[in-house]
mmCIF file of C-alpha atoms in Angstrom:
data_model
loop_
_atom_site.group_PDB
_atom_site.id
_atom_site.type_symbol
_atom_site.label_atom_id
_atom_site.label_comp_id
_atom_site.label_asym_id
_atom_site.label_seq_id
_atom_site.Cartn_x
_atom_site.Cartn_y
_atom_site.Cartn_z
ATOM 1 C CA MET A 25 -52.517 38.421 63.477
ATOM 2 C CA LEU A 26 -52.547 34.806 62.277
ATOM 3 C CA GLN A 27 -54.682 34.100 59.240
ATOM 4 C CA GLN A 28 -57.312 31.423 59.837
ATOM 5 C CA PRO A 29 -56.950 28.445 57.467
ATOM 6 C CA MET A 30 -59.659 27.890 54.878
ATOM 7 C CA THR A 31 -61.774 24.921 55.933
ATOM 8 C CA GLY A 32 -64.184 24.583 53.027
ATOM 9 C CA ILE A 33 -63.626 21.717 50.593
ATOM 10 C CA ALA A 34 -63.329 21.835 46.806
ATOM 11 C CA ILE A 35 -62.702 18.876 44.495
ATOM 12 C CA THR A 36 -60.496 20.447 41.869
ATOM 13 C CA GLY A 37 -59.018 17.633 39.811
ATOM 14 C CA SER A 38 -59.719 14.092 38.685
ATOM 15 C CA GLY A 39 -57.747 11.371 36.947
ATOM 16 C CA SER A 40 -58.021 7.704 36.052
ATOM 17 C CA ALA A 41 -56.059 4.797 34.636
ATOM 18 C CA THR A 42 -56.863 1.269 33.509
ATOM 19 C CA PRO A 43 -54.760 -1.642 32.242
ATOM 20 C CA ARG A 44 -54.471 -2.038 28.460
ATOM 21 C CA LEU A 45 -56.004 -5.523 28.197
ATOM 22 C CA ALA A 46 -59.748 -5.392 27.479
ATOM 23 C CA VAL A 47 -61.510 -8.733 27.935
ATOM 24 C CA ASP A 48 -65.003 -8.917 26.487
ATOM 25 C CA ASN A 49 -67.697 -11.406 27.431
ATOM 26 C CA TYR A 50 -67.000 -13.641 24.435
ATOM 27 C CA MET A 51 -63.343 -13.980 25.483
ATOM 28 C CA LEU A 52 -64.447 -14.786 29.027
ATOM 29 C CA SER A 53 -66.733 -17.543 27.717
ATOM 30 C CA GLN A 54 -63.553 -19.350 26.628
ATOM 31 C CA VAL A 55 -62.476 -19.513 30.283
ATOM 32 C CA VAL A 56 -65.727 -20.309 32.107
ATOM 33 C CA GLU A 57 -69.137 -21.624 31.068
ATOM 34 C CA THR A 58 -70.993 -18.397 30.266
ATOM 35 C CA SER A 59 -71.994 -16.180 27.332
ATOM 36 C CA ASP A 60 -72.236 -12.538 26.373
ATOM 37 C CA GLU A 61 -76.040 -12.709 26.651
ATOM 38 C CA TRP A 62 -75.891 -14.301 30.114
ATOM 39 C CA ILE A 63 -73.460 -11.721 31.505
ATOM 40 C CA ALA A 64 -74.879 -8.606 29.804
ATOM 41 C CA SER A 65 -78.521 -9.378 30.651
ATOM 42 C CA ARG A 66 -77.741 -9.945 34.348
ATOM 43 C CA THR A 67 -75.100 -7.295 34.958
ATOM 44 C CA GLY A 68 -74.918 -4.812 32.072
ATOM 45 C CA ILE A 69 -71.204 -5.590 31.700
ATOM 46 C CA LYS A 70 -69.780 -6.070 28.189
ATOM 47 C CA GLN A 71 -66.046 -5.991 28.925
ATOM 48 C CA ARG A 72 -63.533 -5.333 31.678
ATOM 49 C CA ARG A 73 -59.834 -4.357 31.901
ATOM 50 C CA LEU A 74 -57.410 -6.854 33.436
ATOM 51 C CA ALA A 75 -53.856 -6.197 34.586
ATOM 52 C CA ASP A 76 -50.987 -8.309 33.288
ATOM 53 C CA PRO A 77 -48.383 -9.782 35.691
ATOM 54 C CA GLN A 78 -46.032 -6.813 35.151
ATOM 55 C CA THR A 79 -48.636 -4.183 36.123
ATOM 56 C CA SER A 80 -48.800 -3.220 39.792
ATOM 57 C CA LEU A 81 -51.634 -1.546 41.646
ATOM 58 C CA SER A 82 -49.306 1.284 42.673
ATOM 59 C CA ALA A 83 -48.410 1.907 39.006
ATOM 60 C CA ILE A 84 -51.971 2.498 37.817
ATOM 61 C CA ALA A 85 -52.793 4.393 41.028
ATOM 62 C CA THR A 86 -49.822 6.683 40.327
ATOM 63 C CA ILE A 87 -50.962 7.420 36.745
ATOM 64 C CA ALA A 88 -54.485 8.267 37.945
ATOM 65 C CA ALA A 89 -52.985 10.490 40.633
ATOM 66 C CA GLN A 90 -50.700 12.320 38.194
ATOM 67 C CA ASN A 91 -53.679 13.108 35.971
ATOM 68 C CA ALA A 92 -55.710 14.433 38.902
ATOM 69 C CA ILE A 93 -52.836 16.555 40.189
ATOM 70 C CA ALA A 94 -52.293 18.044 36.725
ATOM 71 C CA MET A 95 -55.982 18.932 36.364
ATOM 72 C CA ALA A 96 -55.949 20.602 39.802
ATOM 73 C CA GLY A 97 -53.042 22.768 38.669
ATOM 74 C CA ILE A 98 -50.705 21.841 41.528
ATOM 75 C CA THR A 99 -47.555 19.714 41.851
ATOM 76 C CA PRO A 100 -46.861 16.520 43.824
ATOM 77 C CA MET A 101 -44.832 18.604 46.273
ATOM 78 C CA ASP A 102 -48.008 20.531 47.135
ATOM 79 C CA ILE A 103 -49.751 17.378 48.387
ATOM 80 C CA ASP A 104 -50.066 17.143 52.187
ATOM 81 C CA LEU A 105 -51.820 13.776 52.425
ATOM 82 C CA ILE A 106 -52.388 10.733 50.205
ATOM 83 C CA ILE A 107 -55.214 8.315 50.963
ATOM 84 C CA LEU A 108 -55.304 5.139 48.895
ATOM 85 C CA ALA A 109 -58.650 3.326 49.111
ATOM 86 C CA THR A 110 -58.012 -0.275 48.099
ATOM 87 C CA SER A 111 -58.678 -3.885 49.034
ATOM 88 C CA SER A 112 -55.977 -5.315 46.770
ATOM 89 C CA ALA A 113 -52.730 -3.568 47.637
ATOM 90 C CA ASP A 114 -49.414 -4.805 46.220
ATOM 91 C CA ASP A 115 -48.220 -5.154 49.812
ATOM 92 C CA LEU A 116 -50.424 -6.244 52.730
ATOM 93 C CA PHE A 117 -48.749 -3.485 54.767
ATOM 94 C CA GLY A 118 -50.106 -0.943 52.259
ATOM 95 C CA SER A 119 -49.274 0.631 48.889
ATOM 96 C CA ALA A 120 -49.935 4.329 49.559
ATOM 97 C CA CYS A 121 -46.291 5.001 50.475
ATOM 98 C CA GLN A 122 -45.149 3.395 47.224
ATOM 99 C CA VAL A 123 -47.471 5.768 45.327
ATOM 100 C CA GLN A 124 -46.043 8.679 47.331
ATOM 101 C CA ALA A 125 -42.535 7.678 46.268
ATOM 102 C CA GLU A 126 -43.466 7.179 42.613
ATOM 103 C CA LEU A 127 -45.156 10.592 42.533
ATOM 104 C CA GLY A 128 -42.264 12.330 44.259
ATOM 105 C CA ALA A 129 -44.719 13.743 46.811
ATOM 106 C CA SER A 130 -42.118 13.721 49.559
ATOM 107 C CA ARG A 131 -44.026 16.152 51.838
ATOM 108 C CA ALA A 132 -47.133 13.981 51.924
ATOM 109 C CA VAL A 133 -48.276 11.646 54.666
ATOM 110 C CA ALA A 134 -49.625 8.469 53.037
ATOM 111 C CA PHE A 135 -51.804 5.596 54.198
ATOM 112 C CA ASP A 136 -54.178 2.938 52.856
ATOM 113 C CA LEU A 137 -57.874 2.801 53.708
ATOM 114 C CA THR A 138 -59.858 -0.411 53.281
ATOM 115 C CA ALA A 139 -63.638 -0.279 52.926
ATOM 116 C CA ALA A 140 -63.987 -2.410 49.767
ATOM 117 C CA CYS A 141 -66.411 -0.942 47.207
ATOM 118 C CA SER A 142 -67.334 1.836 49.669
ATOM 119 C CA GLY A 143 -63.686 2.837 49.934
ATOM 120 C CA PHE A 144 -63.777 5.956 47.789
ATOM 121 C CA VAL A 145 -66.773 7.483 49.619
ATOM 122 C CA PHE A 146 -65.301 6.592 53.015
ATOM 123 C CA GLY A 147 -61.993 8.079 51.844
ATOM 124 C CA LEU A 148 -63.707 11.257 50.650
ATOM 125 C CA VAL A 149 -65.287 11.820 54.061
ATOM 126 C CA THR A 150 -62.025 10.968 55.848
ATOM 127 C CA ALA A 151 -60.045 13.422 53.700
ATOM 128 C CA ALA A 152 -62.622 16.132 54.303
ATOM 129 C CA GLN A 153 -62.102 16.011 58.062
ATOM 130 C CA TYR A 154 -58.404 16.865 57.724
ATOM 131 C CA ILE A 155 -59.303 19.946 55.681
ATOM 132 C CA ARG A 156 -62.180 20.995 57.937
ATOM 133 C CA THR A 157 -59.927 20.919 60.994
ATOM 134 C CA GLY A 158 -57.306 23.022 59.192
ATOM 135 C CA VAL A 159 -54.626 20.314 59.361
ATOM 136 C CA TYR A 160 -54.064 19.844 55.602
ATOM 137 C CA GLN A 161 -54.843 21.954 52.537
ATOM 138 C CA ASN A 162 -54.172 19.619 49.566
ATOM 139 C CA ILE A 163 -55.213 15.974 49.700
ATOM 140 C CA LEU A 164 -54.916 13.291 47.049
ATOM 141 C CA LEU A 165 -57.587 10.594 47.291
ATOM 142 C CA ILE A 166 -57.136 7.495 45.130
ATOM 143 C CA GLY A 167 -59.481 4.553 44.664
ATOM 144 C CA ALA A 168 -57.716 1.599 43.044
ATOM 145 C CA ASP A 169 -58.313 -2.130 42.894
ATOM 146 C CA MET A 170 -57.095 -5.210 41.049
ATOM 147 C CA LEU A 171 -59.604 -7.849 42.089
ATOM 148 C CA SER A 172 -58.566 -10.021 39.139
ATOM 149 C CA ARG A 173 -55.844 -11.143 41.576
ATOM 150 C CA TRP A 174 -58.466 -12.528 43.934
ATOM 151 C CA VAL A 175 -61.173 -13.934 41.664
ATOM 152 C CA ASP A 176 -61.906 -17.640 41.203
ATOM 153 C CA TRP A 177 -61.888 -17.856 37.407
ATOM 154 C CA SER A 178 -63.968 -21.036 37.506
ATOM 155 C CA ASP A 179 -66.806 -19.310 39.411
ATOM 156 C CA ARG A 180 -68.979 -17.594 36.816
ATOM 157 C CA SER A 181 -71.104 -15.884 39.494
ATOM 158 C CA THR A 182 -68.148 -13.687 40.502
ATOM 159 C CA CYS A 183 -65.417 -13.793 37.834
ATOM 160 C CA VAL A 184 -67.608 -12.053 35.225
ATOM 161 C CA LEU A 185 -68.158 -9.042 37.486
ATOM 162 C CA PHE A 186 -64.778 -7.581 38.323
ATOM 163 C CA GLY A 187 -62.255 -5.447 36.474
ATOM 164 C CA ASP A 188 -59.063 -3.587 37.380
ATOM 165 C CA GLY A 189 -58.606 0.171 37.473
ATOM 166 C CA ALA A 190 -57.786 3.342 39.376
ATOM 167 C CA GLY A 191 -59.331 6.777 39.812
ATOM 168 C CA ALA A 192 -58.223 9.792 41.811
ATOM 169 C CA VAL A 193 -59.335 13.241 42.918
ATOM 170 C CA VAL A 194 -57.623 16.220 44.523
ATOM 171 C CA LEU A 195 -59.387 17.896 47.437
ATOM 172 C CA GLN A 196 -58.273 21.411 48.344
ATOM 173 C CA ALA A 197 -59.051 23.820 51.132
ATOM 174 C CA SER A 198 -61.426 26.499 49.885
ATOM 175 C CA GLU A 199 -63.389 29.485 51.143
ATOM 176 C CA LYS A 200 -66.548 27.910 49.745
ATOM 177 C CA ASP A 201 -67.485 24.443 50.983
ATOM 178 C CA ARG A 202 -68.395 22.164 48.074
ATOM 179 C CA LEU A 203 -68.943 19.045 50.194
ATOM 180 C CA LEU A 204 -72.574 19.587 51.089
ATOM 181 C CA GLY A 205 -73.428 16.507 53.133
ATOM 182 C CA PHE A 206 -72.658 12.854 53.769
ATOM 183 C CA GLU A 207 -73.805 9.755 55.627
ATOM 184 C CA LEU A 208 -71.824 6.549 56.304
ATOM 185 C CA ARG A 209 -73.018 3.162 57.540
ATOM 186 C CA SER A 210 -71.671 -0.316 58.428
ATOM 187 C CA ASP A 211 -73.318 -3.611 59.361
ATOM 188 C CA GLY A 212 -70.927 -6.391 60.313
ATOM 189 C CA THR A 213 -73.768 -8.844 60.931
ATOM 190 C CA GLN A 214 -73.984 -9.228 57.137
ATOM 191 C CA ASN A 215 -70.240 -9.691 56.682
ATOM 192 C CA LYS A 216 -70.549 -13.178 55.154
ATOM 193 C CA SER A 217 -72.489 -11.834 52.152
ATOM 194 C CA LEU A 218 -69.265 -10.708 50.440
ATOM 195 C CA ASN A 219 -65.791 -11.866 51.427
ATOM 196 C CA LEU A 220 -62.163 -12.080 50.463
ATOM 197 C CA ALA A 221 -61.269 -14.069 53.552
ATOM 198 C CA TYR A 222 -58.098 -15.393 55.126
ATOM 199 C CA GLN A 223 -58.059 -19.159 55.550
ATOM 200 C CA GLY A 224 -55.299 -20.735 57.586
ATOM 201 C CA GLN A 225 -54.170 -24.137 58.773
ATOM 202 C CA ALA A 226 -52.687 -25.043 62.117
ATOM 203 C CA LYS A 227 -48.889 -25.239 62.117
ATOM 204 C CA GLU A 228 -47.070 -26.619 65.118
ATOM 205 C CA LEU A 229 -44.033 -24.506 65.974
ATOM 206 C CA PHE A 230 -42.972 -26.772 68.815
ATOM 207 C CA GLU A 231 -44.711 -29.174 71.146
ATOM 208 C CA GLY A 232 -47.817 -27.610 72.666
ATOM 209 C CA THR A 233 -47.672 -24.436 70.546
ATOM 210 C CA THR A 234 -49.484 -24.021 67.219
ATOM 211 C CA ILE A 235 -50.075 -20.995 65.052
ATOM 212 C CA SER A 236 -52.150 -20.357 61.921
ATOM 213 C CA GLN A 237 -50.547 -19.999 58.495
ATOM 214 C CA GLY A 238 -52.345 -19.668 55.187
ATOM 215 C CA ASN A 239 -53.452 -17.273 52.486
ATOM 216 C CA TYR A 240 -56.415 -15.247 51.297
ATOM 217 C CA HIS A 241 -58.942 -17.226 49.293
ATOM 218 C CA PRO A 242 -60.890 -15.950 46.266
ATOM 219 C CA VAL A 243 -63.860 -13.593 46.428
ATOM 220 C CA THR A 244 -67.139 -15.217 47.495
ATOM 221 C CA MET A 245 -70.489 -13.463 47.239
ATOM 222 C CA ASN A 246 -74.158 -14.074 47.888
ATOM 223 C CA GLY A 247 -75.414 -12.074 44.910
ATOM 224 C CA GLN A 248 -79.074 -12.043 45.916
ATOM 225 C CA GLU A 249 -78.293 -10.769 49.416
ATOM 226 C CA VAL A 250 -75.989 -8.048 48.090
ATOM 227 C CA TYR A 251 -78.627 -6.953 45.576
ATOM 228 C CA ARG A 252 -81.332 -6.743 48.278
ATOM 229 C CA PHE A 253 -78.991 -4.879 50.602
ATOM 230 C CA ALA A 254 -77.980 -2.307 47.970
ATOM 231 C CA VAL A 255 -81.471 -1.616 46.661
ATOM 232 C CA GLN A 256 -82.845 -1.135 50.177
ATOM 233 C CA LYS A 257 -80.019 0.649 51.968
ATOM 234 C CA VAL A 258 -78.481 2.912 49.315
ATOM 235 C CA PRO A 259 -81.611 5.026 48.629
ATOM 236 C CA GLU A 260 -82.019 5.482 52.398
ATOM 237 C CA VAL A 261 -78.450 6.686 52.931
ATOM 238 C CA ILE A 262 -78.694 9.015 49.916
ATOM 239 C CA GLU A 263 -81.881 10.541 51.310
ATOM 240 C CA LYS A 264 -80.153 11.106 54.656
ATOM 241 C CA ALA A 265 -77.191 12.782 52.955
ATOM 242 C CA LEU A 266 -79.547 14.974 50.905
ATOM 243 C CA HIS A 267 -81.318 15.976 54.123
ATOM 244 C CA ARG A 268 -77.997 16.956 55.702
ATOM 245 C CA ALA A 269 -77.218 18.991 52.582
ATOM 246 C CA ASN A 270 -80.672 20.608 52.727
ATOM 247 C CA LEU A 271 -81.301 19.450 49.160
ATOM 248 C CA SER A 272 -84.089 17.621 47.362
ATOM 249 C CA VAL A 273 -83.680 15.025 44.621
ATOM 250 C CA GLU A 274 -84.760 17.694 42.120
ATOM 251 C CA GLY A 275 -81.621 19.688 42.949
ATOM 252 C CA VAL A 276 -79.332 16.834 41.863
ATOM 253 C CA ASP A 277 -77.546 17.043 38.496
ATOM 254 C CA TRP A 278 -75.912 13.600 38.544
ATOM 255 C CA LEU A 279 -76.305 10.297 40.367
ATOM 256 C CA LEU A 280 -72.902 8.583 40.543
ATOM 257 C CA LEU A 281 -73.165 5.159 42.156
ATOM 258 C CA HIS A 282 -70.566 2.472 42.672
ATOM 259 C CA GLN A 283 -70.569 0.616 39.357
ATOM 260 C CA ALA A 284 -71.571 -2.842 40.600
ATOM 261 C CA ASN A 285 -74.449 -3.983 38.413
ATOM 262 C CA GLN A 286 -76.732 -2.133 36.009
ATOM 263 C CA ARG A 287 -79.804 -3.687 37.635
ATOM 264 C CA ILE A 288 -78.760 -2.194 40.975
ATOM 265 C CA LEU A 289 -78.139 1.236 39.411
ATOM 266 C CA ASP A 290 -81.541 1.182 37.709
ATOM 267 C CA ALA A 291 -83.390 0.039 40.827
ATOM 268 C CA ILE A 292 -81.803 2.720 43.049
ATOM 269 C CA ALA A 293 -82.488 5.495 40.528
ATOM 270 C CA ASN A 294 -86.077 4.302 40.204
ATOM 271 C CA ARG A 295 -86.617 4.332 43.978
ATOM 272 C CA LEU A 296 -85.214 7.866 44.195
ATOM 273 C CA LYS A 297 -87.189 8.966 41.102
ATOM 274 C CA ILE A 298 -84.011 10.176 39.379
ATOM 275 C CA PRO A 299 -84.337 10.094 35.570
ATOM 276 C CA THR A 300 -82.061 7.843 33.520
ATOM 277 C CA GLU A 301 -80.291 10.751 31.814
ATOM 278 C CA LYS A 302 -78.914 11.844 35.216
ATOM 279 C CA VAL A 303 -77.494 8.410 36.073
ATOM 280 C CA ILE A 304 -73.789 7.935 35.286
ATOM 281 C CA SER A 305 -72.917 4.420 34.125
ATOM 282 C CA ASN A 306 -69.734 3.096 32.534
ATOM 283 C CA LEU A 307 -69.706 -0.440 33.917
ATOM 284 C CA ALA A 308 -70.426 -1.872 30.454
ATOM 285 C CA ASN A 309 -66.797 -1.038 29.589
ATOM 286 C CA TYR A 310 -65.031 -1.644 32.906
ATOM 287 C CA GLY A 311 -67.105 -3.966 35.089
ATOM 288 C CA ASN A 312 -66.952 -3.591 38.862
ATOM 289 C CA THR A 313 -63.624 -1.936 39.713
ATOM 290 C CA SER A 314 -64.459 -1.746 43.439
ATOM 291 C CA ALA A 315 -62.977 1.384 45.093
ATOM 292 C CA ALA A 316 -61.935 2.703 41.659
ATOM 293 C CA SER A 317 -65.393 2.686 40.113
ATOM 294 C CA ILE A 318 -66.705 6.061 41.328
ATOM 295 C CA PRO A 319 -63.599 8.194 40.602
ATOM 296 C CA LEU A 320 -63.050 6.379 37.281
ATOM 297 C CA ALA A 321 -66.591 7.194 36.124
ATOM 298 C CA LEU A 322 -66.317 10.739 37.506
ATOM 299 C CA ASP A 323 -63.108 11.418 35.589
ATOM 300 C CA GLU A 324 -64.587 10.139 32.315
ATOM 301 C CA GLN A 325 -67.602 12.408 32.622
ATOM 302 C CA VAL A 326 -65.493 15.435 33.555
ATOM 303 C CA ARG A 327 -63.082 14.938 30.639
ATOM 304 C CA GLN A 328 -65.972 14.439 28.217
ATOM 305 C CA GLY A 329 -67.418 17.776 29.359
ATOM 306 C CA LYS A 330 -70.612 16.262 30.720
ATOM 307 C CA ILE A 331 -69.950 17.156 34.358
ATOM 308 C CA LYS A 332 -69.434 20.900 34.535
ATOM 309 C CA PRO A 333 -68.250 23.262 37.297
ATOM 310 C CA ASN A 334 -70.889 23.738 40.030
ATOM 311 C CA ASP A 335 -72.834 20.597 39.039
ATOM 312 C CA THR A 336 -74.276 18.861 42.091
ATOM 313 C CA ILE A 337 -73.350 15.189 42.302
ATOM 314 C CA VAL A 338 -74.798 12.517 44.586
ATOM 315 C CA THR A 339 -72.375 9.640 44.979
ATOM 316 C CA SER A 340 -72.784 6.398 46.897
ATOM 317 C CA GLY A 341 -70.559 3.401 47.499
ATOM 318 C CA PHE A 342 -71.693 0.039 48.868
ATOM 319 C CA GLY A 343 -70.114 -3.336 49.361
ATOM 320 C CA ALA A 344 -68.202 -5.711 51.599
ATOM 321 C CA GLY A 345 -68.270 -5.209 55.329
ATOM 322 C CA LEU A 346 -71.087 -4.660 54.717
ATOM 323 C CA THR A 347 -70.494 -0.944 54.281
ATOM 324 C CA TRP A 348 -72.338 1.810 52.486
ATOM 325 C CA GLY A 349 -72.345 5.585 52.345
ATOM 326 C CA ALA A 350 -73.293 8.648 50.350
ATOM 327 C CA ALA A 351 -71.803 12.086 49.785
ATOM 328 C CA ILE A 352 -73.179 15.193 48.065
ATOM 329 C CA PHE A 353 -70.688 17.547 46.448
ATOM 330 C CA GLN A 354 -70.409 20.230 43.789
ATOM 331 C CA TRP A 355 -67.743 19.744 41.150
ATOM 332 C CA GLY A 356 -64.932 22.289 40.852
ATOM 333 C CA ARG A 357 -63.595 25.217 42.811
#
């Protein structure tokens, strides 16, 4: 008699990696007209990590992945699937296969997933479906971004926000299901609020036939619209995910939001009536690392012993698309 595959989900390992170069607000004020007081009071950010020209996205994603795999107690050869959530791949065709090669995870299928700052949460839900259907047992989910590549360093409204980094988790099939609930949302009508858009020019190939050729232009953002969107929509999607998990806010140990802006984190926690001591925040040290921000903050808290096995975590990502989502999970096996 064939044994039925386990279809519960456990998140058994985490890892992270950031570039060495730390750029504080004072250093940034030498590049653009700003100050430590201006940046910190509006965002909560004090410094960010920036990659040098020799550092690739796949390199820091690989280090984060190795750390997560080691914590989970498995080997790269045990990995069935690699999902790389990123908006800033080394190669427009994707970087997940490069990470697979660097890890030596030759059995793994690998692909990129793009949902901007929501990427990790969207990736978490995507990975879960492969386990729930019994297709794969060990999945590596990485969130990694290097938006320093795509920032206009003369635009102080955006360049002060972003940092580079990577975070990863290992999801494994388990008898007990630790992913308790989720909810995902998208609204393309608000797409212009946050963009890293292609801009092309007409190029005539031959008479009567033109094509478009160009490049991607730096990040543009309507900060007020993004703030209003996040503060309104994120508490709603968290409440829906809690309902699906049959949980109340009181049953939550940690609120782990995408690390975009301290004002946004505070406003969402306040609307949900979650006390400050339950809100995870490390953006003062790293800035907004997009798809990396949630797993990077998760890994720090786990390695510092703050997040413990069986703790219930509410996580939510939100950003370009516009996209947003929430997931409720318990840490550990």
